[in-house]
Amino acid sequence: MPRPSKDTTTPRPDLGLMAMEYSLEASQRGFIAPIVMPIFQTGLAASTYPYLPLSELMRLPDTRRAPRAAYSRGDWQWKDKQFATREYGFEEPIDDTEREIYEGLYRGLDVEEISTQIAVDTMLRAFEKRVADMVMDEGTFTPHGVSAAWDLAESCDPRADVKAGIKAIRTNTGLLPNVLIMTRSIFEEVEESQAFLNHVKYTRAILTEAEESRKTAMATYLKVDRILLANSIHNQSKKKGVADLVSIWPDNYAMLARVASQPQNLKEACLGRTFLWTGMAADFLPTEEYYEPQTKSTIIRVTHHTDEKFVFEACGYLLKGLETPAE
């Protein structure tokens, strides 16, 4: 692929394809935001969309009809919600001199591919942080303290805590949650809890099995369809060259939720969606490049226009106090 001319911005579908393949593997590396808030593609940058109010849909009118009388009729009205996407983006410069040095020193090294991976990872990590901050927010969701911290192996009862959440969501919505969101750290604590080990001790050597098998066993134990295991971290240090790595999703919380299985179906009740404006690009992470003469660099740019929105907050139940407070 030739380098971009000195005065143009060039779409890079080859890098874009690589970027998309990279993002599709994100959940395996601990990024779960695209599952928690699935991508809804829209041709509008901002709009109002209608929804059916739960309070009216769940009413039970008298459906009996007397001779010559009219049938009962619904008198509910549509309600509106709004979204407004904004642009997010990140650029990785490739200096001409550095390209020649590194590609000359290391045969087979593709500086463009590495730069694209870094840009994509940065965008995914920022997206993950936005969703995590929304979902684990006590200002939006009432926190429900667990009976005992889940890192107390002898006394915790995660199944009872989750059961209370399942009951609450069903009571408030008529729906059942289908995922439990937790960090890898908490997942490993629950695996070693006496309650969980007692549940599986006569059927399997659970701690020796592969991760997917262990997640399935945990989901069965907690009576949810799926465990979403958050394993992403970020550097919270503001100082360049200093690494202070922390989990993007907090260890002290878990979220029981119903997430969408059909991203493009707005009729499906769920916790939330990510509205992606396709007016600029149809892909979630479109990639392009341009040449910057003043720095003698090729710039790899990855962008998207999104708005992460809750659709039905009652589809979420926030559990708090999963870790023993530090002394």
PDB file of N, CA and C in Angstrom, residues 24 29 32 34 38 78-80 87 122 168-169 179 184 191 204 237 255 271 280 289 319:
ATOM      1  N   LEU A  24     -13.221  -7.197  17.477  1.00  0.00           N
ATOM      2  CA  LEU A  24     -14.068  -8.366  17.677  1.00  0.00           C
ATOM      3  C   LEU A  24     -13.479  -9.321  18.708  1.00  0.00           C
ATOM      4  N   ARG A  29     -10.369 -10.272  25.641  1.00  0.00           N
ATOM      5  CA  ARG A  29      -9.307  -9.595  26.369  1.00  0.00           C
ATOM      6  C   ARG A  29      -9.855  -8.777  27.529  1.00  0.00           C
ATOM      7  N   ILE A  32     -15.914  -5.589  27.693  1.00  0.00           N
ATOM      8  CA  ILE A  32     -17.288  -6.096  27.634  1.00  0.00           C
ATOM      9  C   ILE A  32     -18.305  -5.020  27.285  1.00  0.00           C
ATOM     10  N   PRO A  34     -19.120  -3.496  24.504  1.00  0.00           N
ATOM     11  CA  PRO A  34     -19.992  -3.735  23.342  1.00  0.00           C
ATOM     12  C   PRO A  34     -21.087  -4.765  23.598  1.00  0.00           C
ATOM     13  N   PRO A  38     -24.872  -2.742  23.494  1.00  0.00           N
ATOM     14  CA  PRO A  38     -24.669  -3.142  22.094  1.00  0.00           C
ATOM     15  C   PRO A  38     -24.811  -1.974  21.125  1.00  0.00           C
ATOM     16  N   TRP A  78     -47.408   7.334  23.376  1.00  0.00           N
ATOM     17  CA  TRP A  78     -45.975   7.118  23.222  1.00  0.00           C
ATOM     18  C   TRP A  78     -45.217   8.141  24.073  1.00  0.00           C
ATOM     19  N   LYS A  79     -44.040   7.741  24.553  1.00  0.00           N
ATOM     20  CA  LYS A  79     -43.124   8.667  25.196  1.00  0.00           C
ATOM     21  C   LYS A  79     -41.836   8.715  24.379  1.00  0.00           C
ATOM     22  N   ASP A  80     -41.080   9.763  24.578  1.00  0.00           N
ATOM     23  CA  ASP A  80     -39.886   9.972  23.753  1.00  0.00           C
ATOM     24  C   ASP A  80     -38.610   9.955  24.593  1.00  0.00           C
ATOM     25  N   GLU A  87     -18.360  12.982  18.611  1.00  0.00           N
ATOM     26  CA  GLU A  87     -17.213  12.339  17.977  1.00  0.00           C
ATOM     27  C   GLU A  87     -16.112  12.047  18.989  1.00  0.00           C
ATOM     28  N   THR A 122      -6.777   2.099  22.363  1.00  0.00           N
ATOM     29  CA  THR A 122      -7.068   3.334  23.098  1.00  0.00           C
ATOM     30  C   THR A 122      -8.544   3.686  22.997  1.00  0.00           C
ATOM     31  N   ALA A 168     -36.011  -8.758  42.155  1.00  0.00           N
ATOM     32  CA  ALA A 168     -36.306  -7.331  42.054  1.00  0.00           C
ATOM     33  C   ALA A 168     -36.534  -6.911  40.605  1.00  0.00           C
ATOM     34  N   ILE A 169     -35.674  -7.366  39.691  1.00  0.00           N
ATOM     35  CA  ILE A 169     -35.840  -7.008  38.282  1.00  0.00           C
ATOM     36  C   ILE A 169     -37.146  -7.569  37.724  1.00  0.00           C
ATOM     37  N   VAL A 179     -27.505 -11.436  32.358  1.00  0.00           N
ATOM     38  CA  VAL A 179     -26.060 -11.404  32.597  1.00  0.00           C
ATOM     39  C   VAL A 179     -25.772 -10.927  34.007  1.00  0.00           C
ATOM     40  N   ARG A 184     -12.758  -9.941  37.027  1.00  0.00           N
ATOM     41  CA  ARG A 184     -12.081 -11.232  37.174  1.00  0.00           C
ATOM     42  C   ARG A 184     -11.685 -11.480  38.632  1.00  0.00           C
ATOM     43  N   GLU A 191     -15.330 -18.192  43.055  1.00  0.00           N
ATOM     44  CA  GLU A 191     -14.931 -19.564  42.753  1.00  0.00           C
ATOM     45  C   GLU A 191     -14.403 -20.307  43.986  1.00  0.00           C
ATOM     46  N   ARG A 204     -17.831 -32.027  39.735  1.00  0.00           N
ATOM     47  CA  ARG A 204     -16.717 -31.649  38.884  1.00  0.00           C
ATOM     48  C   ARG A 204     -15.584 -31.028  39.696  1.00  0.00           C
ATOM     49  N   SER A 237      -2.540   7.027  36.233  1.00  0.00           N
ATOM     50  CA  SER A 237      -1.546   8.061  36.509  1.00  0.00           C
ATOM     51  C   SER A 237      -1.575   9.147  35.438  1.00  0.00           C
ATOM     52  N   MET A 255     -23.041  -5.947  38.581  1.00  0.00           N
ATOM     53  CA  MET A 255     -24.309  -5.497  37.994  1.00  0.00           C
ATOM     54  C   MET A 255     -25.051  -6.678  37.400  1.00  0.00           C
ATOM     55  N   LEU A 271     -31.025  -2.948  29.136  1.00  0.00           N
ATOM     56  CA  LEU A 271     -30.420  -1.906  29.967  1.00  0.00           C
ATOM     57  C   LEU A 271     -30.059  -0.672  29.146  1.00  0.00           C
ATOM     58  N   MET A 280     -20.873   9.242   8.978  1.00  0.00           N
ATOM     59  CA  MET A 280     -19.455   9.437   8.663  1.00  0.00           C
ATOM     60  C   MET A 280     -18.789   8.133   8.254  1.00  0.00           C
ATOM     61  N   GLU A 289      -5.740   7.478   7.185  1.00  0.00           N
ATOM     62  CA  GLU A 289      -4.402   8.017   7.386  1.00  0.00           C
ATOM     63  C   GLU A 289      -4.226   9.280   6.551  1.00  0.00           C
ATOM     64  N   LEU A 319     -25.179  -4.406  42.737  1.00  0.00           N
ATOM     65  CA  LEU A 319     -24.744  -5.024  43.983  1.00  0.00           C
ATOM     66  C   LEU A 319     -23.481  -4.324  44.475  1.00  0.00           C
TER      67      LEU A 319
END
